[in-house]
Amino acid sequence: MDSIIAASARALAAGDALGALKRVALRDDPPALALRGIAMAQLGEHPRARELLRRAARGFGTHEELARARCVVAEAEVALAVRDIGSSPRALAAATVTLDAHGDRANALQARLIAVRRLVLLGRLEQAEAALVRLDARGLPPALATVTALIAAELALRSLQMTVAQAALARAHDAATRAGVPALLAEVAEAQSVLGRPAARRVSAGREQTLRLDEVAALMVSDALVIDACRRGIGAGSGPGPAWKPLARRPLLFTLARVLAEAWPGDVDRETLIARVFNTRRPDESHRARLRVEVGRLRALVATLAQIEATPRGFAFKPLGEREVVILEPPIAGDQAALLALLADGAAWSTSALALALGASQRTVQRALAGLEAAGHANAIGQARTRRWLSTPLAGGVGVTAITTILLLPAALAMD
């Protein structure tokens, strides 16, 4: 590695993308192309960054498999930043094996962290947590330690483990301070600000209240019977035998429970239940029979938490033990709350990536985005295959997508 390339790499490690570009802007050899690609990514020029990284990978010879593997990892990082999460992870896995074989521990760890972050974006939280636990985090450089702690914090926040999340965010702040990279410090600050933002809405007996994440966590372990419209389930956390009944795959039962909870402590007439649960305006005897079946299924499911009593005009929730019935709603009302929550991270999403993250068809996502655009809640940039979608964050902040700055450095320098 010549002195100019080494100086450019050090500038990137310090977060000085412009300083790195000044040193290699006029060079077209593969190492310079790779560093230019990373610098362009840090400046937000992601399409140009991917082009430069691909040119660099092609330029390295067959005997330079370590350099090519680093380019693959760098391009995977850029793909994650633009939410291109639909491609096969096999190339990244192969690059990780190569990096391990050559003793480049820092970039191998970076590759594994990219894979974990992809799983988080796809909502595969159990897989992500298992992969993170398997990582050997001893002696990490500050930048990688920051990313690792941020992932741990996000996983803890999603499972409402507030104490664990706060400890992980504290580790992230300490590591980012040691790294001294402005982008990482900004990302940690953005993650910490989530703790004070509206995370959900509590609805009970016709009253509505906005909740922070810590308040949501407290509600979930309280004695209340919670109809969770964020995770699609029913639970009551405190007392003997805490229970959680997932209903994400049983939408009829969840809708039925939600309508009954909205009317609590009163009842709901059968016609309203049929209209809401089966989405029909012209009920017949078959709908009434189906309603009885679904009520029976829900009654059996929540038998340890509540009773569903028949009334002269319909049905009513009767929670056991004088529990309060609470509906936990997303912070944004409407059917597109999950879509808006993804867009609110400040990154530009493709429709295919949104479809993967939501578990929906691409056509369904396209229709929803068209409706959000018409309502002024989402904006499209680019055309055809390059079209991406953006939204402002839920609490008015600016999402931060940090491109880790230690890629393509020699192993000794990366671990300093």
Short mmCIF file of C-alpha atoms in Angstrom, two decimals:
data_model
loop_
_atom_site.label_atom_id
_atom_site.label_comp_id
_atom_site.label_asym_id
_atom_site.label_seq_id
_atom_site.Cartn_x
_atom_site.Cartn_y
_atom_site.Cartn_z
CA MET A 1 0.00 0.00 0.00
CA ASP A 2 1.51 3.34 -1.05
CA SER A 3 1.54 6.36 1.22
CA ILE A 4 -1.28 8.21 -0.61
CA ILE A 5 -3.64 5.25 -0.31
CA ALA A 6 -2.75 4.85 3.37
CA ALA A 7 -3.36 8.55 4.02
CA SER A 8 -6.71 8.40 2.23
CA ALA A 9 -7.72 5.35 4.28
CA ARG A 10 -6.82 7.12 7.52
CA ALA A 11 -8.91 10.13 6.44
CA LEU A 12 -11.89 7.84 5.84
CA ALA A 13 -11.38 6.20 9.24
CA ALA A 14 -11.61 9.65 10.81
CA GLY A 15 -14.79 10.50 8.89
CA ASP A 16 -13.05 12.97 6.54
CA ALA A 17 -14.54 11.88 3.20
CA LEU A 18 -13.52 15.06 1.37
CA GLY A 19 -9.94 14.76 2.62
CA ALA A 20 -9.83 11.17 1.37
CA LEU A 21 -11.19 12.18 -2.06
CA LYS A 22 -8.60 14.93 -2.46
CA ARG A 23 -5.84 12.35 -2.24
CA VAL A 24 -7.23 9.80 -4.72
CA ALA A 25 -9.68 11.72 -6.92
CA LEU A 26 -7.47 11.54 -10.03
CA ARG A 27 -6.39 7.92 -9.65
CA ASP A 28 -8.08 4.97 -11.36
CA ASP A 29 -6.14 2.04 -9.90
CA PRO A 30 -8.30 -0.47 -7.96
CA PRO A 31 -7.28 0.60 -4.40
CA ALA A 32 -8.01 4.24 -5.24
CA LEU A 33 -11.35 3.33 -6.85
CA ALA A 34 -12.34 1.42 -3.73
CA LEU A 35 -11.50 4.32 -1.42
CA ARG A 36 -13.27 6.76 -3.73
CA GLY A 37 -16.34 4.54 -3.58
CA ILE A 38 -16.41 4.56 0.21
CA ALA A 39 -15.89 8.33 0.28
CA MET A 40 -18.77 8.85 -2.15
CA ALA A 41 -20.97 6.63 0.01
CA GLN A 42 -20.17 8.71 3.08
CA LEU A 43 -21.17 11.81 1.09
CA GLY A 44 -24.51 10.23 0.16
CA GLU A 45 -23.72 9.48 -3.49
CA HIS A 46 -24.71 5.85 -3.24
CA PRO A 47 -25.20 4.91 -6.94
CA ARG A 48 -21.79 6.35 -7.80
CA ALA A 49 -20.28 4.60 -4.79
CA ARG A 50 -21.57 1.19 -5.91
CA GLU A 51 -20.25 1.75 -9.43
CA LEU A 52 -16.77 2.62 -8.14
CA LEU A 53 -16.68 -0.35 -5.77
CA ARG A 54 -17.68 -2.75 -8.54
CA ARG A 55 -14.99 -1.32 -10.82
CA ALA A 56 -12.46 -1.75 -8.03
CA ALA A 57 -13.47 -5.39 -7.45
CA ARG A 58 -13.12 -6.14 -11.16
CA GLY A 59 -9.74 -4.40 -11.24
CA PHE A 60 -8.12 -6.52 -8.54
CA GLY A 61 -6.41 -9.59 -9.94
CA THR A 62 -7.19 -13.20 -9.18
CA HIS A 63 -4.38 -13.27 -6.61
CA GLU A 64 -5.93 -10.33 -4.74
CA GLU A 65 -8.98 -12.10 -3.30
CA LEU A 66 -8.66 -10.27 0.02
CA ALA A 67 -9.02 -6.87 -1.68
CA ARG A 68 -11.98 -8.14 -3.71
CA ALA A 69 -13.66 -9.45 -0.54
CA ARG A 70 -13.27 -6.04 1.09
CA CYS A 71 -14.96 -4.45 -1.93
CA VAL A 72 -17.86 -6.89 -1.62
CA VAL A 73 -18.29 -5.95 2.05
CA ALA A 74 -18.13 -2.24 1.24
CA GLU A 75 -20.77 -2.60 -1.49
CA ALA A 76 -22.98 -4.60 0.89
CA GLU A 77 -22.74 -1.70 3.36
CA VAL A 78 -23.84 0.74 0.67
CA ALA A 79 -26.69 -1.58 -0.37
CA LEU A 80 -27.88 -1.62 3.24
CA ALA A 81 -27.80 2.18 3.34
CA VAL A 82 -30.10 2.41 0.29
CA ARG A 83 -32.27 -0.40 1.69
CA ASP A 84 -31.43 -2.82 -1.13
CA ILE A 85 -32.12 -5.84 1.07
CA GLY A 86 -33.59 -8.17 -1.52
CA SER A 87 -30.33 -9.46 -2.99
CA SER A 88 -28.84 -12.80 -2.00
CA PRO A 89 -26.54 -12.72 1.06
CA ARG A 90 -24.30 -15.43 -0.38
CA ALA A 91 -21.71 -13.03 -1.81
CA LEU A 92 -21.33 -11.38 1.60
CA ALA A 93 -21.04 -14.76 3.32
CA ALA A 94 -18.32 -15.84 0.86
CA ALA A 95 -16.46 -12.57 1.42
CA THR A 96 -16.63 -13.15 5.19
CA VAL A 97 -15.00 -16.56 4.79
CA THR A 98 -12.22 -15.02 2.68
CA LEU A 99 -11.60 -12.26 5.21
CA ASP A 100 -11.41 -14.81 8.04
CA ALA A 101 -8.98 -16.93 6.04
CA HIS A 102 -6.65 -13.95 5.57
CA GLY A 103 -6.86 -12.84 9.19
CA ASP A 104 -8.70 -9.57 8.48
CA ARG A 105 -10.77 -9.75 11.66
CA ALA A 106 -12.06 -6.18 11.55
CA ASN A 107 -13.63 -6.41 8.11
CA ALA A 108 -14.90 -9.94 8.79
CA LEU A 109 -16.72 -8.61 11.85
CA GLN A 110 -18.03 -5.72 9.79
CA ALA A 111 -19.42 -8.20 7.24
CA ARG A 112 -21.18 -10.14 9.99
CA LEU A 113 -22.65 -6.95 11.43
CA ILE A 114 -24.03 -6.04 8.00
CA ALA A 115 -25.71 -9.45 7.85
CA VAL A 116 -27.22 -8.91 11.31
CA ARG A 117 -28.49 -5.43 10.41
CA ARG A 118 -30.12 -6.87 7.27
CA LEU A 119 -31.97 -9.40 9.43
CA VAL A 120 -33.16 -6.59 11.72
CA LEU A 121 -34.51 -4.62 8.75
CA LEU A 122 -36.34 -7.71 7.55
CA GLY A 123 -37.89 -8.14 11.00
CA ARG A 124 -36.14 -11.46 11.66
CA LEU A 125 -35.28 -10.44 15.20
CA GLU A 126 -34.67 -13.89 16.68
CA GLN A 127 -32.19 -14.73 13.92
CA ALA A 128 -30.52 -11.35 14.32
CA GLU A 129 -30.17 -11.76 18.08
CA ALA A 130 -28.74 -15.26 17.71
CA ALA A 131 -26.21 -14.05 15.11
CA LEU A 132 -25.19 -11.12 17.31
CA VAL A 133 -24.62 -13.38 20.31
CA ARG A 134 -22.29 -15.56 18.21
CA LEU A 135 -20.02 -12.63 17.32
CA ASP A 136 -16.67 -12.43 19.06
CA ALA A 137 -16.75 -8.81 20.25
CA ARG A 138 -13.46 -8.88 22.19
CA GLY A 139 -11.05 -6.09 21.36
CA LEU A 140 -13.29 -4.40 18.81
CA PRO A 141 -12.15 -1.07 17.36
CA PRO A 142 -14.37 1.79 18.59
CA ALA A 143 -16.30 2.14 15.30
CA LEU A 144 -17.29 -1.52 15.23
CA ALA A 145 -18.04 -1.48 18.96
CA THR A 146 -20.44 1.41 18.31
CA VAL A 147 -22.28 -0.46 15.55
CA THR A 148 -22.48 -3.63 17.67
CA ALA A 149 -23.92 -1.73 20.64
CA LEU A 150 -26.44 0.08 18.42
CA ILE A 151 -27.71 -3.24 17.03
CA ALA A 152 -28.00 -4.64 20.56
CA ALA A 153 -29.92 -1.53 21.60
CA GLU A 154 -32.35 -1.81 18.70
CA LEU A 155 -33.05 -5.47 19.42
CA ALA A 156 -33.63 -4.65 23.10
CA LEU A 157 -35.93 -1.75 22.25
CA ARG A 158 -38.00 -3.91 19.93
CA SER A 159 -38.52 -6.42 22.73
CA LEU A 160 -39.15 -3.59 25.26
CA GLN A 161 -36.14 -4.50 27.42
CA MET A 162 -35.53 -0.89 28.43
CA THR A 163 -32.73 -1.47 30.95
CA VAL A 164 -30.78 -3.55 28.43
CA ALA A 165 -31.39 -0.97 25.70
CA GLN A 166 -30.20 1.94 27.84
CA ALA A 167 -27.03 0.07 28.80
CA ALA A 168 -26.34 -0.72 25.12
CA LEU A 169 -26.88 2.92 24.14
CA ALA A 170 -24.45 4.01 26.87
CA ARG A 171 -21.84 1.59 25.46
CA ALA A 172 -22.51 2.94 21.97
CA HIS A 173 -21.99 6.52 23.15
CA ASP A 174 -18.72 5.67 24.86
CA ALA A 175 -17.43 3.79 21.80
CA ALA A 176 -18.50 6.54 19.39
CA THR A 177 -16.75 9.13 21.54
CA ARG A 178 -13.56 7.08 21.42
CA ALA A 179 -13.91 6.67 17.64
CA GLY A 180 -14.37 10.41 17.16
CA VAL A 181 -16.35 9.94 13.92
CA PRO A 182 -19.10 12.58 13.58
CA ALA A 183 -21.46 10.27 11.65
CA LEU A 184 -21.32 7.63 14.39
CA LEU A 185 -21.85 10.22 17.12
CA ALA A 186 -24.88 11.54 15.22
CA GLU A 187 -26.30 8.04 14.82
CA VAL A 188 -25.94 7.33 18.53
CA ALA A 189 -27.64 10.64 19.37
CA GLU A 190 -30.49 9.75 17.00
CA ALA A 191 -30.89 6.35 18.66
CA GLN A 192 -30.93 7.92 22.12
CA SER A 193 -33.59 10.42 21.05
CA VAL A 194 -35.95 7.53 20.26
CA LEU A 195 -36.43 6.99 24.00
CA GLY A 196 -38.23 10.32 24.32
CA ARG A 197 -40.39 10.07 21.21
CA PRO A 198 -44.02 8.94 20.97
CA ALA A 199 -43.94 5.18 20.48
CA ALA A 200 -47.61 4.23 20.73
CA ARG A 201 -51.08 5.41 21.71
CA ARG A 202 -52.98 3.99 24.67
CA VAL A 203 -56.76 3.83 24.17
CA SER A 204 -59.06 2.77 27.01
CA ALA A 205 -62.74 3.48 27.63
CA GLY A 206 -62.74 6.15 24.94
CA ARG A 207 -59.69 8.00 26.33
CA GLU A 208 -56.42 8.27 24.38
CA GLN A 209 -52.89 8.92 25.65
CA THR A 210 -49.53 9.07 23.86
CA LEU A 211 -46.85 6.79 25.34
CA ARG A 212 -43.05 6.71 25.22
CA LEU A 213 -41.22 3.40 24.93
CA ASP A 214 -40.61 3.13 28.67
CA GLU A 215 -44.32 3.75 29.29
CA VAL A 216 -45.19 1.05 26.75
CA ALA A 217 -42.87 -1.37 28.55
CA ALA A 218 -44.51 -0.55 31.88
CA LEU A 219 -47.97 -1.09 30.40
CA MET A 220 -47.01 -4.50 29.00
CA VAL A 221 -46.03 -5.80 32.46
CA SER A 222 -48.98 -4.18 34.22
CA ASP A 223 -52.20 -5.90 35.24
CA ALA A 224 -54.10 -4.46 32.27
CA LEU A 225 -55.47 -6.65 29.49
CA VAL A 226 -53.64 -5.23 26.46
CA ILE A 227 -54.88 -5.57 22.89
CA ASP A 228 -51.62 -4.79 21.11
CA ALA A 229 -52.30 -3.42 17.62
CA CYS A 230 -48.57 -2.82 17.08
CA ARG A 231 -47.54 -6.47 17.39
CA ARG A 232 -51.00 -7.98 16.82
CA GLY A 233 -51.61 -9.89 20.00
CA ILE A 234 -53.29 -9.98 23.41
CA GLY A 235 -51.54 -10.10 26.76
CA ALA A 236 -51.62 -9.33 30.45
CA GLY A 237 -48.18 -9.09 31.98
CA SER A 238 -48.36 -9.06 35.77
CA GLY A 239 -49.67 -11.53 38.29
CA PRO A 240 -49.35 -15.31 38.16
CA GLY A 241 -49.02 -16.88 34.75
CA PRO A 242 -48.21 -13.91 32.48
CA ALA A 243 -49.55 -14.64 29.01
CA TRP A 244 -49.09 -13.43 25.44
CA LYS A 245 -51.41 -14.61 22.68
CA PRO A 246 -50.01 -13.78 19.23
CA LEU A 247 -52.69 -13.14 16.61
CA ALA A 248 -50.65 -11.80 13.68
CA ARG A 249 -51.62 -14.88 11.65
CA ARG A 250 -55.26 -14.82 12.80
CA PRO A 251 -56.54 -11.42 11.61
CA LEU A 252 -60.24 -12.21 12.13
CA LEU A 253 -59.71 -13.03 15.79
CA PHE A 254 -57.56 -9.95 16.33
CA THR A 255 -60.15 -7.67 14.70
CA LEU A 256 -62.88 -9.24 16.83
CA ALA A 257 -60.85 -8.68 20.02
CA ARG A 258 -60.07 -5.12 19.03
CA VAL A 259 -63.72 -4.20 18.34
CA LEU A 260 -64.80 -5.70 21.68
CA ALA A 261 -62.00 -3.80 23.45
CA GLU A 262 -63.03 -0.52 21.81
CA ALA A 263 -66.51 -0.88 23.31
CA TRP A 264 -65.36 -1.97 26.79
CA PRO A 265 -66.90 -1.79 29.37
CA GLY A 266 -69.96 -1.88 27.12
CA ASP A 267 -70.97 -4.45 24.52
CA VAL A 268 -71.04 -4.50 20.70
CA ASP A 269 -74.10 -5.46 18.68
CA ARG A 270 -73.84 -8.39 16.30
CA GLU A 271 -74.37 -6.32 13.14
CA THR A 272 -71.41 -4.07 13.98
CA LEU A 273 -69.21 -7.05 14.75
CA ILE A 274 -70.09 -8.73 11.45
CA ALA A 275 -69.46 -5.53 9.50
CA ARG A 276 -66.06 -4.93 11.12
CA VAL A 277 -64.79 -8.50 11.31
CA PHE A 278 -65.97 -9.76 7.92
CA ASN A 279 -65.90 -6.39 6.12
CA THR A 280 -69.40 -6.72 4.76
CA ARG A 281 -72.43 -4.42 4.71
CA ARG A 282 -75.00 -7.09 3.88
CA PRO A 283 -74.83 -9.78 6.56
CA ASP A 284 -76.79 -12.98 6.17
CA GLU A 285 -77.30 -16.05 8.31
CA SER A 286 -73.95 -17.51 7.25
CA HIS A 287 -72.16 -14.45 8.65
CA ARG A 288 -74.00 -14.82 11.94
CA ALA A 289 -72.97 -18.47 12.13
CA ARG A 290 -69.34 -17.55 11.34
CA LEU A 291 -69.44 -14.88 14.05
CA ARG A 292 -70.50 -17.46 16.63
CA VAL A 293 -67.61 -19.70 15.55
CA GLU A 294 -65.03 -16.89 15.77
CA VAL A 295 -66.35 -15.74 19.15
CA GLY A 296 -66.00 -19.31 20.40
CA ARG A 297 -62.40 -19.47 19.16
CA LEU A 298 -61.51 -16.14 20.77
CA ARG A 299 -63.24 -17.17 24.01
CA ALA A 300 -61.09 -20.31 24.19
CA LEU A 301 -57.93 -18.39 23.35
CA VAL A 302 -58.32 -15.76 26.10
CA ALA A 303 -59.96 -17.99 28.70
CA THR A 304 -57.14 -17.36 31.22
CA LEU A 305 -57.36 -13.58 30.70
CA ALA A 306 -61.00 -12.65 30.08
CA GLN A 307 -64.49 -13.89 29.39
CA ILE A 308 -66.58 -12.99 26.36
CA GLU A 309 -70.17 -12.80 27.49
CA ALA A 310 -73.23 -12.81 25.26
CA THR A 311 -75.62 -9.91 25.77
CA PRO A 312 -79.14 -9.37 24.40
CA ARG A 313 -77.75 -7.42 21.45
CA GLY A 314 -74.21 -8.82 21.01
CA PHE A 315 -71.05 -9.60 22.99
CA ALA A 316 -68.89 -7.92 25.65
CA PHE A 317 -65.36 -8.30 27.05
CA LYS A 318 -65.26 -9.16 30.77
CA PRO A 319 -61.59 -9.28 31.88
CA LEU A 320 -60.79 -11.50 34.84
CA GLY A 321 -59.70 -9.96 38.11
CA GLU A 322 -61.18 -6.51 37.41
CA ARG A 323 -58.49 -5.79 34.86
CA GLU A 324 -58.63 -2.67 32.72
CA VAL A 325 -58.85 -3.26 28.96
CA VAL A 326 -56.34 -1.20 26.97
CA ILE A 327 -55.73 -0.99 23.22
CA LEU A 328 -52.14 -0.20 22.26
CA GLU A 329 -52.19 1.56 18.90
CA PRO A 330 -49.27 2.61 16.64
CA PRO A 331 -48.24 6.27 17.04
CA ILE A 332 -49.71 7.01 13.61
CA ALA A 333 -53.35 6.17 13.05
CA GLY A 334 -54.43 4.30 9.95
CA ASP A 335 -53.73 1.09 8.08
CA GLN A 336 -50.33 2.30 6.80
CA ALA A 337 -48.69 2.86 10.19
CA ALA A 338 -46.11 0.10 9.68
CA LEU A 339 -45.19 1.44 6.25
CA LEU A 340 -44.79 4.98 7.59
CA ALA A 341 -42.70 3.70 10.49
CA LEU A 342 -40.22 2.10 8.05
CA LEU A 343 -40.04 5.22 5.90
CA ALA A 344 -39.49 7.37 8.99
CA ASP A 345 -35.90 6.15 9.46
CA GLY A 346 -34.75 8.78 6.96
CA ALA A 347 -33.42 6.27 4.41
CA ALA A 348 -34.63 5.92 0.83
CA TRP A 349 -36.54 2.63 0.38
CA SER A 350 -37.41 0.77 -2.80
CA THR A 351 -40.84 -0.82 -3.06
CA SER A 352 -39.26 -4.28 -3.23
CA ALA A 353 -37.36 -3.70 0.03
CA LEU A 354 -40.50 -2.39 1.74
CA ALA A 355 -42.43 -5.44 0.56
CA LEU A 356 -39.77 -7.74 2.03
CA ALA A 357 -39.71 -5.91 5.36
CA LEU A 358 -43.51 -5.87 5.65
CA GLY A 359 -44.13 -9.38 4.35
CA ALA A 360 -46.53 -7.99 1.73
CA SER A 361 -46.67 -8.10 -2.05
CA GLN A 362 -44.88 -5.40 -3.99
CA ARG A 363 -48.12 -4.39 -5.69
CA THR A 364 -49.82 -3.91 -2.31
CA VAL A 365 -46.95 -1.69 -1.17
CA GLN A 366 -47.10 0.33 -4.41
CA ARG A 367 -50.80 1.03 -3.90
CA ALA A 368 -50.21 2.06 -0.30
CA LEU A 369 -47.35 4.36 -1.29
CA ALA A 370 -49.51 6.02 -3.93
CA GLY A 371 -52.10 6.76 -1.25
CA LEU A 372 -49.47 8.12 1.14
CA GLU A 373 -48.02 10.31 -1.62
CA ALA A 374 -51.45 11.72 -2.42
CA ALA A 375 -51.94 12.51 1.28
CA GLY A 376 -48.55 14.21 1.47
CA HIS A 377 -47.01 11.65 3.83
CA ALA A 378 -44.42 10.18 1.42
CA ASN A 379 -42.29 11.41 -1.47
CA ALA A 380 -40.74 9.55 -4.39
CA ILE A 381 -37.34 10.30 -5.88
CA GLY A 382 -35.96 8.84 -9.12
CA GLN A 383 -37.74 6.98 -11.88
CA ALA A 384 -38.52 3.36 -12.75
CA ARG A 385 -36.00 0.95 -11.16
CA THR A 386 -34.16 3.76 -9.37
CA ARG A 387 -37.29 5.10 -7.67
CA ARG A 388 -37.01 5.35 -3.90
CA TRP A 389 -39.47 6.49 -1.23
CA LEU A 390 -38.90 8.82 1.70
CA SER A 391 -40.85 10.21 4.63
CA THR A 392 -40.12 12.52 7.53
CA PRO A 393 -39.45 10.79 10.87
CA LEU A 394 -42.35 10.31 13.28
CA ALA A 395 -41.15 12.94 15.71
CA GLY A 396 -39.78 15.41 13.20
CA GLY A 397 -36.13 14.40 13.51
CA VAL A 398 -33.74 13.47 10.73
CA GLY A 399 -32.81 9.82 10.29
CA VAL A 400 -29.09 9.09 10.09
CA THR A 401 -27.61 6.37 7.92
CA ALA A 402 -23.95 6.03 8.81
CA ILE A 403 -21.55 4.28 6.47
CA THR A 404 -18.93 2.61 8.64
CA THR A 405 -15.57 4.14 7.86
CA ILE A 406 -13.02 1.39 8.45
CA LEU A 407 -13.67 -0.71 5.36
CA LEU A 408 -10.77 -1.60 3.06
CA LEU A 409 -8.15 -0.68 5.61
CA PRO A 410 -5.25 -3.07 6.19
CA ALA A 411 -5.88 -5.32 9.17
CA ALA A 412 -3.23 -3.74 11.41
CA LEU A 413 -4.57 -0.23 10.80
CA ALA A 414 -8.20 -1.25 11.19
CA MET A 415 -7.61 -2.75 14.62
CA ASP A 416 -5.63 0.21 16.01
#
